[in-house]
Structure formats: structure tokens, C-alpha cells
Coordinates of C-alpha atoms in Angstrom, one line a residue:
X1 CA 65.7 -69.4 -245.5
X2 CA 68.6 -68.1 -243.8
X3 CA 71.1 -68.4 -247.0
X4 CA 68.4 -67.1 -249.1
X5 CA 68.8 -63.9 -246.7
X6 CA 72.2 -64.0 -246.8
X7 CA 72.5 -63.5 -251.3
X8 CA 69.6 -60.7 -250.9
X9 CA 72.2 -59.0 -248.6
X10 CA 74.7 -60.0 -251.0
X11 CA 73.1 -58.9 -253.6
X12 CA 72.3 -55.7 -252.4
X13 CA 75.5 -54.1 -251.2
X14 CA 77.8 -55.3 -254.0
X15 CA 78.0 -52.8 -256.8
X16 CA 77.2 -53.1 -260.3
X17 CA 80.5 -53.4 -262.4
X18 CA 80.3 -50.5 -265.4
X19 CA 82.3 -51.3 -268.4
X20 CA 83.3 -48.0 -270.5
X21 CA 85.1 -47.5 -273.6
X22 CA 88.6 -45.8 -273.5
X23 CA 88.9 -42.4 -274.8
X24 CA 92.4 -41.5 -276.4
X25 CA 91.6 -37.4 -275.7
X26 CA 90.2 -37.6 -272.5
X27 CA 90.4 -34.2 -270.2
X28 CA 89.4 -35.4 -266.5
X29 CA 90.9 -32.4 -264.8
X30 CA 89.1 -30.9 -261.9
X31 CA 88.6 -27.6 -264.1
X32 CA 85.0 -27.3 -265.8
X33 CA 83.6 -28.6 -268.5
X34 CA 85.5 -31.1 -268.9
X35 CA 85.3 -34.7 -271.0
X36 CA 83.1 -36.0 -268.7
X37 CA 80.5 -33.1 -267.8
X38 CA 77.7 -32.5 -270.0
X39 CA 79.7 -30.0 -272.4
X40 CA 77.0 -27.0 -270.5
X41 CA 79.5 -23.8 -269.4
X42 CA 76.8 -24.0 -266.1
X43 CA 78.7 -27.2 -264.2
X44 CA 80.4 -26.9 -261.0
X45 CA 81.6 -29.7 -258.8
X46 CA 79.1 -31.2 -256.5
X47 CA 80.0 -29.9 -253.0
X48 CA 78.5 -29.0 -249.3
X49 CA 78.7 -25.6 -250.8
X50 CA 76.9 -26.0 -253.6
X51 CA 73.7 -28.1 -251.5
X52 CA 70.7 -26.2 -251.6
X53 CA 68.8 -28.9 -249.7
X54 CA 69.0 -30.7 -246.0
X55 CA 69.9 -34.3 -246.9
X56 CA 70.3 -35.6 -243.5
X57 CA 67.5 -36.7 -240.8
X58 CA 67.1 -38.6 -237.5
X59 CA 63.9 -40.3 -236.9
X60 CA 62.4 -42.3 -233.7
X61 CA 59.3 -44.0 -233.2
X62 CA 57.2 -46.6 -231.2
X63 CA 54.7 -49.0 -231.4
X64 CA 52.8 -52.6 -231.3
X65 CA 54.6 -55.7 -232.6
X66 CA 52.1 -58.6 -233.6
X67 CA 53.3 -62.5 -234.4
X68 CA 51.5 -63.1 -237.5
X69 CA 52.9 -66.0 -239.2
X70 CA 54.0 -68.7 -236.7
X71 CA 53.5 -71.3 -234.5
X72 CA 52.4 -69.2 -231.4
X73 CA 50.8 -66.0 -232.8
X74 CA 49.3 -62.9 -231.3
X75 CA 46.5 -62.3 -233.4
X76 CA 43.8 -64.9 -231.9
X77 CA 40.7 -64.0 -234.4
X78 CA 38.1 -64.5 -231.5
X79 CA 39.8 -67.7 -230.4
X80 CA 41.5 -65.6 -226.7
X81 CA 42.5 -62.3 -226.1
X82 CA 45.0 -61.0 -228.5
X83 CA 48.5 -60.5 -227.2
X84 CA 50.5 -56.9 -227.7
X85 CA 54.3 -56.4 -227.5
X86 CA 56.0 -53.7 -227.6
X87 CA 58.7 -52.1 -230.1
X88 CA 60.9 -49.2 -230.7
X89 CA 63.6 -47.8 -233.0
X90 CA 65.9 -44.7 -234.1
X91 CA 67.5 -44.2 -237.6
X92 CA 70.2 -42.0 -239.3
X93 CA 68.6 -41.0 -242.7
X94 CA 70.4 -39.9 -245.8
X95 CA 68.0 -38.7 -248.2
X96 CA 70.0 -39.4 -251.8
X97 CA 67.5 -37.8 -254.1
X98 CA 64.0 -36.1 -254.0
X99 CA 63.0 -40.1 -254.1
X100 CA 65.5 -42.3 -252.5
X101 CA 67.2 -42.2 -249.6
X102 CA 68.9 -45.0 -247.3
X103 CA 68.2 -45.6 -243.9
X104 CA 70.6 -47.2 -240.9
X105 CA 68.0 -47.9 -238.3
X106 CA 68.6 -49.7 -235.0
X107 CA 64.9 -51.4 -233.5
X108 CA 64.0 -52.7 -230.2
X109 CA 61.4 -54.9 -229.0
X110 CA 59.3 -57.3 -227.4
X111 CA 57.0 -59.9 -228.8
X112 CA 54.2 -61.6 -227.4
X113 CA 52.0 -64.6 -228.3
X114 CA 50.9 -67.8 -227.1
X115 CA 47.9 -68.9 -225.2
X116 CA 48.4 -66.5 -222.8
X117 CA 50.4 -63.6 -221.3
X118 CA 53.2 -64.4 -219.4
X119 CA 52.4 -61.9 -217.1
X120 CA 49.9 -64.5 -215.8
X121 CA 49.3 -67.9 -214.2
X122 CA 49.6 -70.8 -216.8
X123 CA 46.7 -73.0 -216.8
X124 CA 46.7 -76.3 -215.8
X125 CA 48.6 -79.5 -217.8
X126 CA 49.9 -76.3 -220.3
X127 CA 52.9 -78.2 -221.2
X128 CA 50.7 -81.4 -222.2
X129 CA 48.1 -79.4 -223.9
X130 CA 50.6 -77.6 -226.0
X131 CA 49.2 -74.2 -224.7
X132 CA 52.0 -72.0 -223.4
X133 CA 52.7 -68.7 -223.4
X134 CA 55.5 -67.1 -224.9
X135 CA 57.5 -63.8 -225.1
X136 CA 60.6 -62.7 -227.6
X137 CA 62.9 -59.7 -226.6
X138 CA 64.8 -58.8 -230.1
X139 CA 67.5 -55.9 -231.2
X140 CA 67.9 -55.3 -234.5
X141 CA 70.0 -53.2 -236.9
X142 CA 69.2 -52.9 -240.4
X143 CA 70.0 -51.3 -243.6
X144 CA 66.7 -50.0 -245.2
X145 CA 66.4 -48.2 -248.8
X146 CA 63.8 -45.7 -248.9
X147 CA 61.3 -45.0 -252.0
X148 CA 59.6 -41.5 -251.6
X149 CA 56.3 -42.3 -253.9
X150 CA 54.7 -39.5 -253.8
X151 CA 57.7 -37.5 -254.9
X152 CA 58.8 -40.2 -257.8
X153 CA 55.1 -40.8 -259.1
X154 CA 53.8 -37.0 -258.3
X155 CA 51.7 -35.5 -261.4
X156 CA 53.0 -33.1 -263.6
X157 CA 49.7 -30.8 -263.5
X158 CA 49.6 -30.9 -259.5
X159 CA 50.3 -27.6 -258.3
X160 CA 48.9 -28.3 -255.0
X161 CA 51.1 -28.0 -251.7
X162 CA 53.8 -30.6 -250.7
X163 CA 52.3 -32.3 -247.1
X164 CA 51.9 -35.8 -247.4
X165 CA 54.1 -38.3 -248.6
X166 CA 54.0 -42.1 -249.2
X167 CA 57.2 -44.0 -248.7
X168 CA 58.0 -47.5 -249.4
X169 CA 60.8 -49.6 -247.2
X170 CA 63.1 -52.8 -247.7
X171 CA 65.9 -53.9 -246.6
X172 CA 68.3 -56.4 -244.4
X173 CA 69.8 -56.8 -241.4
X174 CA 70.9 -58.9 -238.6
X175 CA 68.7 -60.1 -235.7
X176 CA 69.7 -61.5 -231.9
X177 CA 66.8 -62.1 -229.7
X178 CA 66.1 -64.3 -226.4
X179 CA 62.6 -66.3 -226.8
X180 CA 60.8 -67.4 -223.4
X181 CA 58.2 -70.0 -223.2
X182 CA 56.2 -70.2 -220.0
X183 CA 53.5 -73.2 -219.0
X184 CA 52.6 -74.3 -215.3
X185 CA 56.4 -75.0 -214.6
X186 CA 57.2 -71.8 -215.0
X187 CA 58.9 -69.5 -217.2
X188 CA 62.3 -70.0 -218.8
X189 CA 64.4 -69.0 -222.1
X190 CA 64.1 -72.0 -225.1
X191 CA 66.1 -70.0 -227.6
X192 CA 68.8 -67.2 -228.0
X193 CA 70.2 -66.0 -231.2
X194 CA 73.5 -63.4 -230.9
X195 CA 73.8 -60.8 -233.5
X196 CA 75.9 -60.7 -236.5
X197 CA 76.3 -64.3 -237.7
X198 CA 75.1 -65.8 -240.4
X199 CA 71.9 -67.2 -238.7
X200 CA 71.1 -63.4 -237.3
X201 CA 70.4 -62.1 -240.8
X202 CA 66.4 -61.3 -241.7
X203 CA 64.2 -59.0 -243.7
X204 CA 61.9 -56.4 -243.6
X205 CA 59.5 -53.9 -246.0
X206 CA 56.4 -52.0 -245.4
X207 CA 55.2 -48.5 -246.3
X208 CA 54.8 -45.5 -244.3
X209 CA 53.0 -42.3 -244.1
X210 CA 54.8 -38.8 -243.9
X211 CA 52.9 -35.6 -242.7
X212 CA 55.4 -32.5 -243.1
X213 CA 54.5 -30.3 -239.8
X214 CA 57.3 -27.7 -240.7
X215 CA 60.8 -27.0 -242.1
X216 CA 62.2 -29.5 -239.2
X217 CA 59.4 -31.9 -238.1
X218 CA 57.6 -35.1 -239.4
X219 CA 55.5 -37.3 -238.4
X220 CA 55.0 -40.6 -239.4
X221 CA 52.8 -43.7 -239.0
X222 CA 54.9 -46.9 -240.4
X223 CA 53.3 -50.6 -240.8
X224 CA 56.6 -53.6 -241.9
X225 CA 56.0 -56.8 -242.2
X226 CA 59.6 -58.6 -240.4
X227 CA 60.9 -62.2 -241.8
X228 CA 63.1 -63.5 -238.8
X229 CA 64.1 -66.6 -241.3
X230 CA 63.6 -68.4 -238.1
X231 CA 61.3 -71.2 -236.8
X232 CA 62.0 -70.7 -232.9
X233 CA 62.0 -67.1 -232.6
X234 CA 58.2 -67.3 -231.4
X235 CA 59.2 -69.5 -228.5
X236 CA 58.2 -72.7 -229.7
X237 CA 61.4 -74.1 -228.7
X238 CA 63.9 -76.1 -230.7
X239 CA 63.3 -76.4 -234.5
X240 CA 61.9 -80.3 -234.1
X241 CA 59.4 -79.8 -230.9
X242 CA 56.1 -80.3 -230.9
X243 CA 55.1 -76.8 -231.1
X244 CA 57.3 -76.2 -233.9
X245 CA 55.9 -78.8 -235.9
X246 CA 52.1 -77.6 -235.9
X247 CA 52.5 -75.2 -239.2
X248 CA 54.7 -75.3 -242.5
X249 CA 56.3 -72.5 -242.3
X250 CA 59.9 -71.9 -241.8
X251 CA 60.3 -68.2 -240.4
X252 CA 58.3 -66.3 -237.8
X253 CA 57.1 -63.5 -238.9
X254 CA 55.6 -60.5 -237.0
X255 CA 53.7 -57.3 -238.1
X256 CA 55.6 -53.9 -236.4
X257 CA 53.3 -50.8 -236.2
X258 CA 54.6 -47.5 -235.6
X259 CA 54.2 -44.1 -234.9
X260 CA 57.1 -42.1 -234.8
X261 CA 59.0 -38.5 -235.7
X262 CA 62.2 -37.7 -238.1
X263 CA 64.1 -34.3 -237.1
X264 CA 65.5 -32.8 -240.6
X265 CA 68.9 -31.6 -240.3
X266 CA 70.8 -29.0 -242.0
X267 CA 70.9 -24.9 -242.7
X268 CA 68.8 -25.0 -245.4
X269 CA 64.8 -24.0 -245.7
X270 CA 63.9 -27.3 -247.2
X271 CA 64.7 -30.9 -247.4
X272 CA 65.5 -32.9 -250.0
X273 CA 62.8 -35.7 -249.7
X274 CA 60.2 -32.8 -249.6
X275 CA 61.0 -31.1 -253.0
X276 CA 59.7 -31.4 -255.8
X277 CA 61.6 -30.9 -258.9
X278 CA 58.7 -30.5 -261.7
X279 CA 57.7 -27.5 -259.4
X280 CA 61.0 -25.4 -259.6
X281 CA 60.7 -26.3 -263.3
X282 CA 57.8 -24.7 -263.8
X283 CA 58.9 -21.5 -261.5
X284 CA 61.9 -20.9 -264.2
X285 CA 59.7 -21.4 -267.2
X286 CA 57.5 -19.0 -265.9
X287 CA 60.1 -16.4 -265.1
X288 CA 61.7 -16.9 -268.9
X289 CA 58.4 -16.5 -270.2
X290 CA 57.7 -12.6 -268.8
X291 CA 61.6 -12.0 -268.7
X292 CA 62.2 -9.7 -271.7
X293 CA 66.0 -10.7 -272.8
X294 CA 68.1 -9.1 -275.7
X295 CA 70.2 -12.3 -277.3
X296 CA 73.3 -11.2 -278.4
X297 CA 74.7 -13.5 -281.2
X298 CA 78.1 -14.6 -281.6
X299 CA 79.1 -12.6 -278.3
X300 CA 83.0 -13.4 -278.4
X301 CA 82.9 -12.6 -282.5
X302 CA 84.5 -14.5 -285.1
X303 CA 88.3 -13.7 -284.5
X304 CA 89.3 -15.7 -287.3
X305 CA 86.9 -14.3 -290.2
X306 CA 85.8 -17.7 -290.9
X307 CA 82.2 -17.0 -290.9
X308 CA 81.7 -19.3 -287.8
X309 CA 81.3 -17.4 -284.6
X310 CA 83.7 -18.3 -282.1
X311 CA 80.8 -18.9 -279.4
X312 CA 81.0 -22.7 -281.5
X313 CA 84.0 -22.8 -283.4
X314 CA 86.0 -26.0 -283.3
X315 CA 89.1 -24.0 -285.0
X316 CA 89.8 -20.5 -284.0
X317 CA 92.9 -19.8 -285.7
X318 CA 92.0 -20.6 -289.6
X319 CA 94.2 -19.4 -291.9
X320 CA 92.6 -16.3 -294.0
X321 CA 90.8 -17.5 -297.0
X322 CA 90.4 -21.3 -296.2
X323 CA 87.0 -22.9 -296.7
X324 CA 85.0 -24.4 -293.6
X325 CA 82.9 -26.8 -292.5
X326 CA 79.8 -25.7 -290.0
X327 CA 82.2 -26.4 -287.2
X328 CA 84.5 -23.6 -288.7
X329 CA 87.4 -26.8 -289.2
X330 CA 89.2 -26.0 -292.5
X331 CA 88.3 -28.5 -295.2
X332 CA 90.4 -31.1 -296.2
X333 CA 88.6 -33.2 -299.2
X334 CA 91.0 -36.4 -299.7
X335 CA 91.8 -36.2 -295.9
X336 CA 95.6 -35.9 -296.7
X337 CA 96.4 -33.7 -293.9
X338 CA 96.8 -31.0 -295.8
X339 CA 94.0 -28.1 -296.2
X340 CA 92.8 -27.3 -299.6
X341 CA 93.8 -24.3 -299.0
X342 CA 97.2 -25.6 -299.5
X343 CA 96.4 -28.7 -301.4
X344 CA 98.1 -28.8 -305.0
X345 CA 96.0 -31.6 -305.3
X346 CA 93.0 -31.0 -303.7
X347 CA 91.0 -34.5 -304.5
X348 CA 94.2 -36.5 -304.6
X349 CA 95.8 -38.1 -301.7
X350 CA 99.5 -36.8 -300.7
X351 CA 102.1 -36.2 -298.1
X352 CA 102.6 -33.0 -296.6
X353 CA 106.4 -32.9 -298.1
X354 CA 104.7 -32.7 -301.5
X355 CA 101.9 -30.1 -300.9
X356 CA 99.3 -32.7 -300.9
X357 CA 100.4 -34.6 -304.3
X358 CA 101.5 -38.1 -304.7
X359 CA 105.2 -38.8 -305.1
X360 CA 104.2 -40.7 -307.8
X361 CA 102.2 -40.3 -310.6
X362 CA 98.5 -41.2 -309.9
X363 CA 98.1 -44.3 -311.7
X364 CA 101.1 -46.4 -313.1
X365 CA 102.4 -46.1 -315.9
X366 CA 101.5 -48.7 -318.6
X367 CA 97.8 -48.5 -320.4
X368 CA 96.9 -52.2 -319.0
X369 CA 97.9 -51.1 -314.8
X370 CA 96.4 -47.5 -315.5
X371 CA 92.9 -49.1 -316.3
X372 CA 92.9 -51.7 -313.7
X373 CA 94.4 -50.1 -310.9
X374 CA 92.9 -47.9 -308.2
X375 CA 89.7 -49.6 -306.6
X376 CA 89.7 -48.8 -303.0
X377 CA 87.2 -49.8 -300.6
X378 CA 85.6 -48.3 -296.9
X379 CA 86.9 -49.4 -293.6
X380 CA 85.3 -52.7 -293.0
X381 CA 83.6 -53.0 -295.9
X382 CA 83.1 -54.6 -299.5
X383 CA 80.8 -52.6 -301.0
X384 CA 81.9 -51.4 -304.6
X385 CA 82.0 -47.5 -304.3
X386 CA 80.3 -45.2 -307.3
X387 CA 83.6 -43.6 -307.6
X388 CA 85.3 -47.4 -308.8
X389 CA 82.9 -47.4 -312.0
X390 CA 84.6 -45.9 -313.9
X391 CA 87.4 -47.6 -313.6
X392 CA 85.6 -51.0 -313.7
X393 CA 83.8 -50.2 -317.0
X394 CA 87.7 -49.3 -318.1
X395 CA 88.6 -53.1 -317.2
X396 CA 85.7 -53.9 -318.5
X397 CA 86.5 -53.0 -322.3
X398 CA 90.1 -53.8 -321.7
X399 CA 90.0 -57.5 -320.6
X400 CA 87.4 -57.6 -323.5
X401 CA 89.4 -56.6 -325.8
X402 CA 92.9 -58.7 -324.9
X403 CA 93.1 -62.6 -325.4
X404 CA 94.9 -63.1 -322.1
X405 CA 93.1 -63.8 -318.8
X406 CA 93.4 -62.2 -314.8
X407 CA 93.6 -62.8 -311.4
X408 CA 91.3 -60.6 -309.2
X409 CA 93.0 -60.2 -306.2
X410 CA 91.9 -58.4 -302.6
X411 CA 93.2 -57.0 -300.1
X412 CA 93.2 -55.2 -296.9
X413 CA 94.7 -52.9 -294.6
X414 CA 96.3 -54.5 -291.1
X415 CA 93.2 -53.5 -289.3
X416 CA 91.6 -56.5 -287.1
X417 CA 92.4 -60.1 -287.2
X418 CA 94.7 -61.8 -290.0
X419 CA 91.2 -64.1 -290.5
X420 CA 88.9 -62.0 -290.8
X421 CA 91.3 -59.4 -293.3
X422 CA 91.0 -62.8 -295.2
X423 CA 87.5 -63.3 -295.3
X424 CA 87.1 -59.6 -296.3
X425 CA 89.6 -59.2 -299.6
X426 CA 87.6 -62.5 -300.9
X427 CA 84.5 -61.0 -300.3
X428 CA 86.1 -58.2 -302.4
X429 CA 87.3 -59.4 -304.8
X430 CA 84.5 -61.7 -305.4
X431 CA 82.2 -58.7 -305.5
X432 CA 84.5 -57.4 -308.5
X433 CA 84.7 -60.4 -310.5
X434 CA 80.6 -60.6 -310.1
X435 CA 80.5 -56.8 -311.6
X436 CA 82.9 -57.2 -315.0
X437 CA 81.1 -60.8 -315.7
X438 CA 77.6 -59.1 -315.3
X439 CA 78.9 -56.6 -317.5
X440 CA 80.0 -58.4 -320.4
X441 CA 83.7 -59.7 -319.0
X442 CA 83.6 -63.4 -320.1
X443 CA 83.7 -65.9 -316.9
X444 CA 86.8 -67.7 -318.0
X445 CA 88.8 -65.0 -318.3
X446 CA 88.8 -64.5 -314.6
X447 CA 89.1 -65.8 -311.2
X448 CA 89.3 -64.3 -307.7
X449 CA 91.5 -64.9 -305.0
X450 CA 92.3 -62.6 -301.8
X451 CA 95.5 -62.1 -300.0
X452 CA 94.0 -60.5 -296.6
X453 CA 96.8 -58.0 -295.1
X454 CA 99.7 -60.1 -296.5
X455 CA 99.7 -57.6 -299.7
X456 CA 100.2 -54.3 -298.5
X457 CA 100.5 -51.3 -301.4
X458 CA 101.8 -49.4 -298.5
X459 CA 104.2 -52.2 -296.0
X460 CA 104.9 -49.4 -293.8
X461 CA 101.7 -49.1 -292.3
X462 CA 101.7 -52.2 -290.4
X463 CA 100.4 -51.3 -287.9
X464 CA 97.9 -48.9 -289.5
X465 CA 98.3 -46.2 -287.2
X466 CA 101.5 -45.4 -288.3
X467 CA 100.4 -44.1 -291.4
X468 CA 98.0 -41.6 -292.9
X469 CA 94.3 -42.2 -293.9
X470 CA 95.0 -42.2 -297.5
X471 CA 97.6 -44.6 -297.4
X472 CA 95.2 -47.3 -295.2
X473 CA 92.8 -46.4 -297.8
X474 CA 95.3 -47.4 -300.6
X475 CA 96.1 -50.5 -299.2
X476 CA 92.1 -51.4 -299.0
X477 CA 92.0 -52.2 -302.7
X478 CA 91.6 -54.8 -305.6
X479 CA 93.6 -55.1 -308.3
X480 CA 94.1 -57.3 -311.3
X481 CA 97.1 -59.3 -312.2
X482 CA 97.8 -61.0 -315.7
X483 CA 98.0 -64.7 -315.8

């Protein structure tokens, strides 16, 4: 019972590990927005400045402890007269939204159960009848998470004023306590238990009841149920005794009913755990609804006459006469890195030396490589694109039309592994060699083989990065070689 304690505890103050992707434009500067905010011109750091609401409370309280599940018990269902300890306890609360907070609350107490009180005589022959009386004195501190339920399940059509307020505890903690047993020999301590060790730890949950009395005050009647993990904390004695041995169970477990009061802390009107978001919703929809606003559109104006208002405008210095996209980005069709604007060869891949053209003449130069030359394929994929038909209907009538026979070959640019690169030009350049046979292209006068990221068009770009887009593209191809 005790290690199953212990990995709740465990469990419940050791973080969850977040795994996130790396960025490689990342802004985390303390200006706002930033990469990480929500991209809203309204965010702000999070300070004491910026609370509106008291987070922070101290609550006490009293009450009646009752051994419920043990060997000696305090509840005698009409068997005796019912046995009533007392208890106590303070807590520091942090409130860390309108329906959690955590509590660090320290409890005192006392325990009684048995035959009879302690405070009287023993019967006679107690000892041999098994029919003593015992008392447990217990501290405790304890680490409880706090569930506001009226706040997290409130309706969203109740309007009606914030005063009551459900709340649901758990939590761990550790335990010492010093259990008495008395019989007609007299009283005398069977079992102490110091705090924080491993055999100290136990549990506790329950709910409570809130009643708001103003801006500073509550009051509260509490009911938790306490799991000592321990067999001799209701003065049975040691674990093997007699006593000990009359029920199953492995852990005492008492019932602790309180009544006690939190003071809110803080400079501000309201606390946290008492407001109710859905509410202040509904006060700014109001006030938008009769607030008569003008709108002015595109407020900072459109500096660069691209016909995208520089409120949104992801490029503010177009040059004049450039076409945009919605995002007011110049276009740039074959993704060159040069704007059409500029681009001698605006559908043609080229380097920026050359005003967007090749340095060589698009397609090569004999009639047999011009018509089976130039299939290029998507990142990561070997789906023939519409734009390769026309060149494949080319091969088509050309292979048909010559005696000799080809190689399809595939290949890849140097993204990923060198396995699956190979994989993926087969898959290519099967998917080719399927298309010209189902068109006509006898079977014999072809095979496929691919040559992963071995057969670069482009061997500079290994790794990709250091080239251009068009260039990976070029190199993500299949071509045809004569046998």
C-alpha cells in the first residue's frame, strides 16, 4: 500500500515531457508578438501588473475525525457509543485558474475508536477479550489539487449570482502519528510513525462546500476520506496482533469533517476561483453589440501600391508594377528566385546571374534526349504529373518508331535516407514504364531500373539545401537511356 502511495506521489509531481518541432525563424524576444504569442497585436507579458484577480488565500478549519475502515473504528452502528476525535488544519492556497488551484495544507488531529474512550475505566479482562480502547494523535502535511466545479461545469445560460461553489480535493502527503491502546493495564503507546519517510506517505480526497460571504471571506464545510496506507495506525498494535488480524484490510482509514474559513488575499475586488469567465464574455458582447464603431479599412494604407493593404502585407516594399499574391508577396511562378517581374523566363527555371533563364538550352540538344528528357517529379512522391504528358506521349511515338530498345531509369534528389531514395526512383520509374506500355510502347523494348540519389543531374546539391528549388526539382526525374 505504502509503494503504491509512493508512484501516485511520483506520478504527480513529475512533469510531463513536451516534444516540439524546431523552427529555423524563430523570434522569442521579450518584445510582442512574437513566434510564440498568438500573432494578436493585444499580448502583453503575464505579470503582477497585469493580474486583475486575487490568486492567493489562507484557509483554517476544524472538525470531527471518525475511523471508518479498520480494526478499531469509531462508528459503532448501535453496537456502543460512537467515539469523536478531534482535528484541525491551515492551508496556503494558490488559486491557478477560475478552476484549479493547489493547496499546501498542514492538519492536526486526534482519533478515537475502540470499545471505549480512553478517557475512562477499561472493563474487566479488556486485553483477553480483545476490547480496548484506543486513541491516534497524527500531523500531517499534504499537497492537495483543487477542482472548482461549479466554476469548470457552470452553464452557459446562468446569469444568476456567483455564491456557492462545489470543489473537489486530492492529493498526497506524508503522515507521523503516535497510536495508544488502553485495556485494564492501562494506557500506553503501541505504534509511532515519524514524518517524511517512505512509510509516512498517505492519501486523501473529498469535496467541499464554498459559500462566498464577501470580497474577503468564505466559508466552508469540507468531508475527506484519509488512506493512512497503514494497518496500526488505529492502535491495534503491531501489524501481526490479534487485533490486527480481525479484518482484511491493509490501511486505516478515517472520515475528517470540517468546517472552516479561507481569507482571500490581494488588492483586487475579486478572486480568481470566484469568477466566472463566460460572464465577462457576455458583458463585452453586449457592449460591441450597442457600441456604434466606424471601421476604418486598411488604416496604415498600402505604401507600396500593391493593392494589399499594409495592415496584412507579408512584403511591404514591392517593386512598382510586380504582380502579387493575397499576401501582397511578389510572384515567382517556377520558384527560381527571381520575380516575374524580372524573369526573362518566367515558367522556366534559372539562376539569378541569367535573369531567370537556364544556362543551357531547355532540353538537350539531339531529337532522341529532347523527347525523352524532362520528367520531374514532387518532393516525396511518384505520382506522374499532367505537365510530363506531353512529353511521355513524345517518347511514346519515338520508342515506337525506332528499332532499338531503353532503360527507364529513376532518380532522386539527396533528401532522406540512401534506402528509401532507392525505393522511390524504382517506384518511378516503374510508374513510367507502366504509362508508355499502356500506351502502345511494346514491353520488350523497355525495362526499369532506379539509381536512388547516386545520379544527380545537379552533383552540387548534395546536400540539397545548398542549392535552389529548381535544381532539387531537376534532379527528381526519370529519364531514358539507349541500350
Amino acid at each position: 500500500m505504502k509503494l503504491s502511495l509512493a508512484i501516485v506521489a511520483l506520478a504527480l509531481t513529475v512533469p510531463t515531457v513536451a516534444f516540439a518541432q524546431d523552427s529555423t525563424a524563430v523570434s522569442s524576444s521579450g518584445q510582442y508578438p512574437n513566434t510564440f504569442s498568438s500573432g494578436s497585436a493585444n499580448v502583453s507579458p503575464f505579470t503582477n501588473k497585469s493580474k486583475r484577480f486575487n490568486d492567493w488565500a489562507i484557509s483554517i478549519g476544524a472538525g470531527v475525525p471518525l475511523m471508518q475502515s479498520a480494526d478499531l473504528t469509531s462508528i459503532k452502528n448501535g453496537n456502543g457509543n460512537n467515539l469523536f476525535g478531534y482535528s484541525a488544519y491551515v492551508s496556503i492556497d494558490k488559486a491557478i485558474t477560475h478552476a484549479f488551484g493547489l493547496n499546501l495544507q498542514y492538519d492536526r488531529g486526534e482519533t478515537r475508536q475502540g470499545f471505549f474512550n480512553t478517557k475512562d475505566a477499561a472493563p474487566a479482562n479488556a486485553s483477553v477479550t480483545q476490547q480496548v480502547g484506543a486513541r491516534t494523535q497524527y500531523d500531517a502535511i499534504s499537497l492537495l489539487g483543487d477542482i472548482n466545479f461549479s466554476n469548470l461545469l457552470r452553464r452557459v445560460d446562468n446569469h444568476s449570482p456567483f455564491r456557492w461553489a462545489l470543489h473537489g480535493y486530492a492529493g498526497v502527503g506524508v503522515l507521523s502519528y503516535r497510536a495508544y491502546q488502553k485495556d485494564e493495564m492501562g494506557q500506553r503507546m503501541v505504534t509511532e510513525v515519524k514524518p517524511f519517510e517512505l512509510g509516512s506517505m498517505f492519501a486523501q480526497a473529498g469535496a467541499g462546500l464554498k459559500f462566498k460571504v464577501n470580497r474577503r471571506l468564505d466559508i466552508e464545510g469540507r468531508v475527506m476520506y484519509v488512506v493512512t496506507g497503514d494497518d496500526e495506525f488505529d492502535g491495534g498494535g503491531a501489524k501481526y496482533s490479534a487485533i490486527n488480524q480481525r479484518e482484511e484490510q491493509v490501511s486505516d482509514n478515517f472520515v475528517n469533517a470540517t468546517l472552516g474559513i479561507s481569507l482571500k488575499l490581494g488588492k483586487h475586488e475579486s478572486h480568481l476561483m470566484w469568477h466566472d469567465p463566460l460572464q465577462e464574455i457576455y458583458y463585452k458582447l453586449d457592449v460591441l453589440a450597442n457600441k456604434n464603431q466606424d471601421i476604418e479599412v486598411c488604416k496604415k494604407g498600402d505604401l507600396d501600391n500593391d493593392g494589399v493593404c499594409d495592415d496584412w502585407d507579408r512584403q511591404l516594399d514591392t517593386p512598382a508594377g510586380a504582380r502579387v499574391d493575397g499576401a501582397g508577396v511578389a510572384l515567382d511562378t517556377d520558384l527560381d528566385g527571381v520575380i516575374d517581374l524580372y524573369d526573362k523566363c518566367v515558367t522556366v527555371p534559372g539562376p539569378v546571374e541569367n535573369q531567370g533563364c537556364p544556362t543551357t538550352p531547355v532540353g538537350l540538344v539531339d531529337e532522341k534526349e529532347t523527347k525523352l528528357e524532362g520528367i520531374e517529379f514532387d518532393l516525396n512522391s511518384d505520382r506522374i504529373l499532367p505537365s510530363n504528358t506531353p512529353i511521355l506521349n513524345n517518347a511514346v511515338n519515338y520508342i515506337n518508331s525506332s528499332n532499338g530498345t531503353y532503360t527507364v531509369i529513376g532518380a532522386t534528389d539527396t533528401r532522406a535516407s540512401e534506402a528509401y531514395n532507392q525505393r522511390l526512383s524504382e517506384r518511378r520509374a516503374n510508374n513510367v514504364k507502366d504509362y508508355l506500355i499502356k500506351n502502345g510502347v511494346q514491353s520488350g523494348k523497355l525495362d526499369a531500373i532506379g539509381r536512388g540519389k547516386k545520379d544527380l543531374k545537379y552533383p552540387e546539391c548534395d546536400p540539397a539545401t545548398k542549392c535552389p528549388e529548381w535544381k532539387n526539382r531537376a534532379n527528381r526525374r526519370v529519364y531514358f537511356e539507349a541500350k
